[in-house]
Amino acid sequence: MEHVPVQRFCEFMTPSTIELQFLDELKSDQREYRRKEVITREGEKVANVFLLRSGWVTSSFAVDSGKRNQLVKLHFPGDVLGLPSIALTKTAETLIAATPTKVDVIPIERLASMFERAPRLAFTLFLSTQQERLMLMDHLAAVSHTSAQQRVAALLMYVHRRLKLFGECSDVLDLPMSQQQIADAAGLTSVHVNRTLGELKRADLICTEGKVIRLLDIDRLEELAAFPDRASVRNPWWLTSIGQQPFMGD
């Protein structure tokens, strides 16, 4: 079922055809959003999660008594949006379409049924959340102990790797982000980001044209980013031991 965006699920195991059918049937609706349109706003009642089919989405929350929003994450096709909020009564984040975006709406009660009726998919989703936790840990460590060049390089390599996951990767990144959002994501000020991009250009690591960034030397950028060497588990024995055919009855 090529129309189901399953990149994140496929990181850890290969879903069966029936599992993909189950995933597709979880949705109650499909919605499209224009660039900068709000998908869900911080403080709303928790009712749904969203499977991102196409486009980029930003996640942010209010800081400084609501005077500004802090970008905390970029979402790409295949991501399940809104998962952190299912532990709460009100949404913890604001999700905004950074590009024209299409999502599948999954009511949380249907998401809950995945744990009973398609346990391999549920465990894979759990693994994705643990991966996100590790990424957050790495990001916090980077903000505390790395240079501005390393932080910006790490952000560029993170986007590059995520795009590579679903086959849309090249050495050209068309970032639908303002300089302030890049600064938020890298833990820097907007002025510092502008200076750092200039340093990377002078080092012949990137070139820029508007919001388009061309990666001139990916190997050197990877080295500069200094990512921890983390290899994701693939087909773990405790996951493959679970039946591949989900229970499809009511």
PDB file of C-alpha atoms in Angstrom, residues 11 23 59 94 135 150 156 160 178 180 218-219 225 230 242:
ATOM      1  CA  GLU A  11      12.992   1.843  10.380  1.00  0.00           C
ATOM      2  CA  LEU A  23      -2.781   1.429   9.786  1.00  0.00           C
ATOM      3  CA  SER A  59       6.109  21.739  16.717  1.00  0.00           C
ATOM      4  CA  THR A  94       1.213  23.821  18.630  1.00  0.00           C
ATOM      5  CA  MET A 135      17.539  12.710  19.751  1.00  0.00           C
ATOM      6  CA  GLN A 150      28.567  22.198  15.359  1.00  0.00           C
ATOM      7  CA  LEU A 156      21.493  20.366   8.675  1.00  0.00           C
ATOM      8  CA  HIS A 160      19.507  15.471   5.551  1.00  0.00           C
ATOM      9  CA  SER A 178      12.729  31.437   9.263  1.00  0.00           C
ATOM     10  CA  GLN A 180      14.601  32.610  14.069  1.00  0.00           C
ATOM     11  CA  ILE A 218      28.510  16.169   3.557  1.00  0.00           C
ATOM     12  CA  ASP A 219      31.401  14.142   4.992  1.00  0.00           C
ATOM     13  CA  ALA A 225      28.245  17.739  13.642  1.00  0.00           C
ATOM     14  CA  ARG A 230      23.924   5.238  17.298  1.00  0.00           C
ATOM     15  CA  ILE A 242       5.074 -11.205  17.855  1.00  0.00           C
TER      16      ILE A 242
END
